[in-house]
Amino acid sequence: MQTISEEAKYTLQFINQTQRNIFLTGRAGTGKTTLLREIIKTTHKNVVVVAPTGIAALNAGGVTIHSLFQLPFAGFIPEEVAPQFSEFSQFETRKTLARHFKMSSLKKAVIRNMELLIIDEVSMLRADLLDAMNFMLQTVRKNRSPFGGIQVLFIGDLLQLPPVIRDDEWKTLRNYYHGKYFFHSHVFQNNPPLYIELTKIFRQKDDVFIALLNNLRHNYVSQEDVDLLNRYVISPSDLQKHTGYITLSTHNAKAEAINTKALADLEGTLHTYLPDVIDDFPKKIYPVEEQLQLKVGAQIMFIKNDLNPEKRFFNGKMGVIKSLSEEEILVQFPEEDKAIVVEKYEWQNIRYFVNPDTKEIEEEVMGTFVHYPIKLAWAITVHKSQGLTFDKAALDVSQVFLPGQAYVALSRLRSLDGLILLSKLQMNGISNDEDVMLYAENKVNEEILGEILHQETKKFLLDFLKNSFDWNQLLQEWRNHLQNYDQKSEKSSHYFWVKKQVDALIDIVEPARKFKIQLDQLFSRETIDYQFIEQRINAAYDYFFKVLDDMVYKVLWKLEEVKRAQKAKTLFDELTFLEEIQVKSVLRLMKAKLMIKTIVSGEVISKENLFSEETKLYKSKKITTVQNTFKEQHFSILEDEIADNRYKSKSKTQKKPKKNTVQETFELWQAQNSIKEIAVLRKLTTQTISGHIAKLIEMQAIKLHEVLPEDKIQELSEAFKGYQEESLTPLKEKYGDQFTWDELRMFKASVAPNN
């Protein structure tokens, strides 16, 4: 991760070492997105990322709020009243919203196993939607604590896009809310999170510009600030004299008109490029226009950062189309006097699921969208410029219609040197929302953050350890199962077996209660002796683990028996649930032991330190042991095949977590899969996989002769002799069908400088 600020470090620590809810904000260019990725990468907690819109969710690598929580698009009234309807809008209440919570077991498992919820682009989150999310989490998790007991990280800049509430909706909602922002929600007001603001700026270096943006952000704009900005005003008719500028407009129609006219004015052939869309990737979340239309000379910008180590471009970098062909786009950076071939980018539509072995929340790719990560860039709306960085921009903000739009537009720029204004700014057009400015006063200073972190870490550690030795809920679930037995039912013969498991748990619940009291006493001391606590944890672990581990073995054995019985689907499902929570209690105990070890060794509480090979393989090893022993005693191959599929849920197929896309292709290649086979397995096109193979050849992970026959390599070697062009188009035109585009790319990768 790049160098991060003290506030960012505090945020990472609060996420991993406390249960405290956090509101993380910061002006444009302070690294919120970078920090989000670092949290997802390093946290030991089961994390889920959501955002208010499909595009925002895609960019954050998560899912939409409405899809995860199964919420309707109606407004929400946070009371037990009858639903209200009008000619234009309808509302849900606590009484009616619960009917939407009938969800799949996969989704319920995700929500019940969730430990950290990250809400990105939170400026767009409505107050009533956050209250609906809270009600849903409390209901499905059966926990009346705020957000059902999970930690929530809110990320966003409140001076960017505000929530959208229609006037007819607000007429009703204003009876329940003081404002429309997420911080006006009831759950937020009653449980305010810690307010952390990132202040270190990575985008701008010019102190004068930084000071001006800060004034603009906080509504302290002076006449001197306005006079400074107005020095950069030029006539719109003179804009054509200034090359490489993108116009930022407040209206979408105006931006589209500028791009359409500029493209039409260029001479030459119009080339159209379409995406490769595999499986489930809805049109409403396409990250770029489906049809990318370009001509040589078109001004474009990149909408993603370069994934290559060279970092040749960034999100918002401008360029000009140098050459085009059916399979290749060459972009020139005039001021750098260099050109690059644009590689296609993969966007993934994901959903979350719980790994049945580790109980960790992982991601499943539902579909992919592969396209060139560029778009026409003579103009763009202020709205769509969020998250982008420009070296040169012409601002058309004479018709600012939302608070903060002038600030958002200006903050896209690296410096004032790249600024052009197409009209003078007026003082009355650059103010920000008063509610937002008032809430911004809740920011906590660094000194207080340190004190809170110290206290909250101690509380988190104590709670985590105590909860790891708390099996009351586990015991209650076993008791509930026992009470369901009927002497006439198919499962009556298993009654005494279940009774033994209940008795085994009863025997350890009381000693565990006394141990938790001891932990309270040890943590209440002025100076905490963590080494002694580790000794006590290890001794308790050795005592309790044997019982819990033995119960896992026995319930897995019982499942082997039951799945061979006829008409036992209900019992099988109930035992599967008990097995899941039994395994979860063992894994939690193992994690507690690793956590206290991490504290004593002075290391960081992170995913790396709290998950060992032992925890990852615990369940799979236990299943293997049980099944092998069972088959030795009850050998019947035919019966085993039937039993394994008798009660298996169709929706519970084993999923694979999302990995680095090139790395995943490499692993499948190592497993002796062909390019076509990998494409099918990855839900990608063969062309995309061939692109991965070319990259792996350049990285020297794969040798060219592993992919292409020697005679083809020899022919390519002859064709490339003396060839210095960056573009492969002239070579393709010269040799036609003798070589495919993929063969040319792979050979070029094999002779790259690092090879």
PDB file of N, CA, C and O in Angstrom, residues 561-590:
ATOM      1  N   GLU A 561     -24.544 -41.362   8.751  1.00  0.00           N
ATOM      2  CA  GLU A 561     -25.600 -42.355   8.978  1.00  0.00           C
ATOM      3  C   GLU A 561     -26.926 -41.905   8.366  1.00  0.00           C
ATOM      4  O   GLU A 561     -27.580 -42.645   7.625  1.00  0.00           O
ATOM      5  N   VAL A 562     -27.294 -40.673   8.685  1.00  0.00           N
ATOM      6  CA  VAL A 562     -28.621 -40.168   8.313  1.00  0.00           C
ATOM      7  C   VAL A 562     -28.771 -40.035   6.799  1.00  0.00           C
ATOM      8  O   VAL A 562     -29.849 -40.281   6.254  1.00  0.00           O
ATOM      9  N   LYS A 563     -27.700 -39.654   6.111  1.00  0.00           N
ATOM     10  CA  LYS A 563     -27.841 -39.464   4.666  1.00  0.00           C
ATOM     11  C   LYS A 563     -28.048 -40.791   3.924  1.00  0.00           C
ATOM     12  O   LYS A 563     -28.382 -40.813   2.747  1.00  0.00           O
ATOM     13  N   ARG A 564     -27.850 -41.890   4.623  1.00  0.00           N
ATOM     14  CA  ARG A 564     -28.114 -43.209   4.041  1.00  0.00           C
ATOM     15  C   ARG A 564     -29.515 -43.716   4.366  1.00  0.00           C
ATOM     16  O   ARG A 564     -29.915 -44.776   3.896  1.00  0.00           O
ATOM     17  N   ALA A 565     -30.250 -42.953   5.190  1.00  0.00           N
ATOM     18  CA  ALA A 565     -31.603 -43.360   5.585  1.00  0.00           C
ATOM     19  C   ALA A 565     -32.639 -42.739   4.655  1.00  0.00           C
ATOM     20  O   ALA A 565     -32.453 -41.643   4.123  1.00  0.00           O
ATOM     21  N   GLN A 566     -33.737 -43.447   4.448  1.00  0.00           N
ATOM     22  CA  GLN A 566     -34.834 -42.938   3.626  1.00  0.00           C
ATOM     23  C   GLN A 566     -35.694 -41.978   4.455  1.00  0.00           C
ATOM     24  O   GLN A 566     -35.792 -42.110   5.677  1.00  0.00           O
ATOM     25  N   LYS A 567     -36.294 -41.004   3.790  1.00  0.00           N
ATOM     26  CA  LYS A 567     -37.252 -40.077   4.411  1.00  0.00           C
ATOM     27  C   LYS A 567     -36.679 -39.381   5.652  1.00  0.00           C
ATOM     28  O   LYS A 567     -37.341 -39.256   6.674  1.00  0.00           O
ATOM     29  N   ALA A 568     -35.435 -38.957   5.542  1.00  0.00           N
ATOM     30  CA  ALA A 568     -34.797 -38.300   6.690  1.00  0.00           C
ATOM     31  C   ALA A 568     -34.284 -36.906   6.326  1.00  0.00           C
ATOM     32  O   ALA A 568     -33.356 -36.392   6.945  1.00  0.00           O
ATOM     33  N   LYS A 569     -34.906 -36.277   5.315  1.00  0.00           N
ATOM     34  CA  LYS A 569     -34.446 -34.967   4.841  1.00  0.00           C
ATOM     35  C   LYS A 569     -34.498 -33.910   5.944  1.00  0.00           C
ATOM     36  O   LYS A 569     -33.557 -33.140   6.135  1.00  0.00           O
ATOM     37  N   THR A 570     -35.584 -33.889   6.724  1.00  0.00           N
ATOM     38  CA  THR A 570     -35.717 -32.884   7.790  1.00  0.00           C
ATOM     39  C   THR A 570     -34.624 -33.054   8.833  1.00  0.00           C
ATOM     40  O   THR A 570     -33.979 -32.077   9.244  1.00  0.00           O
ATOM     41  N   LEU A 571     -34.388 -34.283   9.251  1.00  0.00           N
ATOM     42  CA  LEU A 571     -33.348 -34.547  10.247  1.00  0.00           C
ATOM     43  C   LEU A 571     -31.974 -34.190   9.688  1.00  0.00           C
ATOM     44  O   LEU A 571     -31.147 -33.590  10.389  1.00  0.00           O
ATOM     45  N   PHE A 572     -31.741 -34.527   8.431  1.00  0.00           N
ATOM     46  CA  PHE A 572     -30.452 -34.210   7.802  1.00  0.00           C
ATOM     47  C   PHE A 572     -30.208 -32.699   7.807  1.00  0.00           C
ATOM     48  O   PHE A 572     -29.112 -32.237   8.138  1.00  0.00           O
ATOM     49  N   ASP A 573     -31.224 -31.925   7.436  1.00  0.00           N
ATOM     50  CA  ASP A 573     -31.086 -30.463   7.404  1.00  0.00           C
ATOM     51  C   ASP A 573     -30.829 -29.899   8.794  1.00  0.00           C
ATOM     52  O   ASP A 573     -30.007 -28.989   8.977  1.00  0.00           O
ATOM     53  N   GLU A 574     -31.539 -30.416   9.805  1.00  0.00           N
ATOM     54  CA  GLU A 574     -31.354 -29.931  11.178  1.00  0.00           C
ATOM     55  C   GLU A 574     -29.951 -30.253  11.689  1.00  0.00           C
ATOM     56  O   GLU A 574     -29.305 -29.423  12.332  1.00  0.00           O
ATOM     57  N   LEU A 575     -29.477 -31.454  11.389  1.00  0.00           N
ATOM     58  CA  LEU A 575     -28.130 -31.837  11.817  1.00  0.00           C
ATOM     59  C   LEU A 575     -27.055 -31.041  11.065  1.00  0.00           C
ATOM     60  O   LEU A 575     -26.005 -30.718  11.629  1.00  0.00           O
ATOM     61  N   THR A 576     -27.327 -30.733   9.800  1.00  0.00           N
ATOM     62  CA  THR A 576     -26.390 -29.909   9.021  1.00  0.00           C
ATOM     63  C   THR A 576     -26.239 -28.527   9.653  1.00  0.00           C
ATOM     64  O   THR A 576     -25.126 -27.991   9.760  1.00  0.00           O
ATOM     65  N   PHE A 577     -27.370 -27.955  10.095  1.00  0.00           N
ATOM     66  CA  PHE A 577     -27.320 -26.656  10.774  1.00  0.00           C
ATOM     67  C   PHE A 577     -26.510 -26.756  12.072  1.00  0.00           C
ATOM     68  O   PHE A 577     -25.663 -25.901  12.355  1.00  0.00           O
ATOM     69  N   LEU A 578     -26.743 -27.812  12.854  1.00  0.00           N
ATOM     70  CA  LEU A 578     -26.011 -27.993  14.113  1.00  0.00           C
ATOM     71  C   LEU A 578     -24.517 -28.200  13.843  1.00  0.00           C
ATOM     72  O   LEU A 578     -23.665 -27.689  14.582  1.00  0.00           O
ATOM     73  N   GLU A 579     -24.224 -28.926  12.771  1.00  0.00           N
ATOM     74  CA  GLU A 579     -22.813 -29.132  12.407  1.00  0.00           C
ATOM     75  C   GLU A 579     -22.146 -27.805  12.057  1.00  0.00           C
ATOM     76  O   GLU A 579     -21.008 -27.536  12.455  1.00  0.00           O
ATOM     77  N   GLU A 580     -22.860 -26.953  11.341  1.00  0.00           N
ATOM     78  CA  GLU A 580     -22.303 -25.657  10.940  1.00  0.00           C
ATOM     79  C   GLU A 580     -21.963 -24.793  12.150  1.00  0.00           C
ATOM     80  O   GLU A 580     -20.885 -24.203  12.231  1.00  0.00           O
ATOM     81  N   ILE A 581     -22.899 -24.695  13.108  1.00  0.00           N
ATOM     82  CA  ILE A 581     -22.627 -23.838  14.270  1.00  0.00           C
ATOM     83  C   ILE A 581     -21.634 -24.496  15.226  1.00  0.00           C
ATOM     84  O   ILE A 581     -20.902 -23.805  15.943  1.00  0.00           O
ATOM     85  N   GLN A 582     -21.589 -25.827  15.213  1.00  0.00           N
ATOM     86  CA  GLN A 582     -20.606 -26.535  16.040  1.00  0.00           C
ATOM     87  C   GLN A 582     -19.196 -26.271  15.510  1.00  0.00           C
ATOM     88  O   GLN A 582     -18.270 -25.972  16.277  1.00  0.00           O
ATOM     89  N   VAL A 583     -19.011 -26.370  14.205  1.00  0.00           N
ATOM     90  CA  VAL A 583     -17.717 -26.084  13.583  1.00  0.00           C
ATOM     91  C   VAL A 583     -17.336 -24.619  13.812  1.00  0.00           C
ATOM     92  O   VAL A 583     -16.177 -24.298  14.105  1.00  0.00           O
ATOM     93  N   LYS A 584     -18.322 -23.736  13.684  1.00  0.00           N
ATOM     94  CA  LYS A 584     -18.070 -22.305  13.875  1.00  0.00           C
ATOM     95  C   LYS A 584     -17.537 -22.033  15.282  1.00  0.00           C
ATOM     96  O   LYS A 584     -16.635 -21.212  15.472  1.00  0.00           O
ATOM     97  N   SER A 585     -18.073 -22.719  16.297  1.00  0.00           N
ATOM     98  CA  SER A 585     -17.621 -22.511  17.680  1.00  0.00           C
ATOM     99  C   SER A 585     -16.181 -22.992  17.855  1.00  0.00           C
ATOM    100  O   SER A 585     -15.400 -22.374  18.592  1.00  0.00           O
ATOM    101  N   VAL A 586     -15.807 -24.087  17.167  1.00  0.00           N
ATOM    102  CA  VAL A 586     -14.436 -24.577  17.240  1.00  0.00           C
ATOM    103  C   VAL A 586     -13.480 -23.602  16.560  1.00  0.00           C
ATOM    104  O   VAL A 586     -12.415 -23.267  17.100  1.00  0.00           O
ATOM    105  N   LEU A 587     -13.846 -23.127  15.375  1.00  0.00           N
ATOM    106  CA  LEU A 587     -12.996 -22.179  14.646  1.00  0.00           C
ATOM    107  C   LEU A 587     -12.831 -20.879  15.413  1.00  0.00           C
ATOM    108  O   LEU A 587     -11.756 -20.266  15.406  1.00  0.00           O
ATOM    109  N   ARG A 588     -13.887 -20.451  16.073  1.00  0.00           N
ATOM    110  CA  ARG A 588     -13.823 -19.239  16.898  1.00  0.00           C
ATOM    111  C   ARG A 588     -12.832 -19.437  18.048  1.00  0.00           C
ATOM    112  O   ARG A 588     -12.057 -18.531  18.376  1.00  0.00           O
ATOM    113  N   LEU A 589     -12.841 -20.614  18.658  1.00  0.00           N
ATOM    114  CA  LEU A 589     -11.921 -20.921  19.747  1.00  0.00           C
ATOM    115  C   LEU A 589     -10.476 -20.921  19.244  1.00  0.00           C
ATOM    116  O   LEU A 589      -9.566 -20.402  19.905  1.00  0.00           O
ATOM    117  N   MET A 590     -10.273 -21.482  18.064  1.00  0.00           N
ATOM    118  CA  MET A 590      -8.926 -21.506  17.470  1.00  0.00           C
ATOM    119  C   MET A 590      -8.449 -20.086  17.155  1.00  0.00           C
ATOM    120  O   MET A 590      -7.275 -19.753  17.335  1.00  0.00           O
TER     121      MET A 590
END
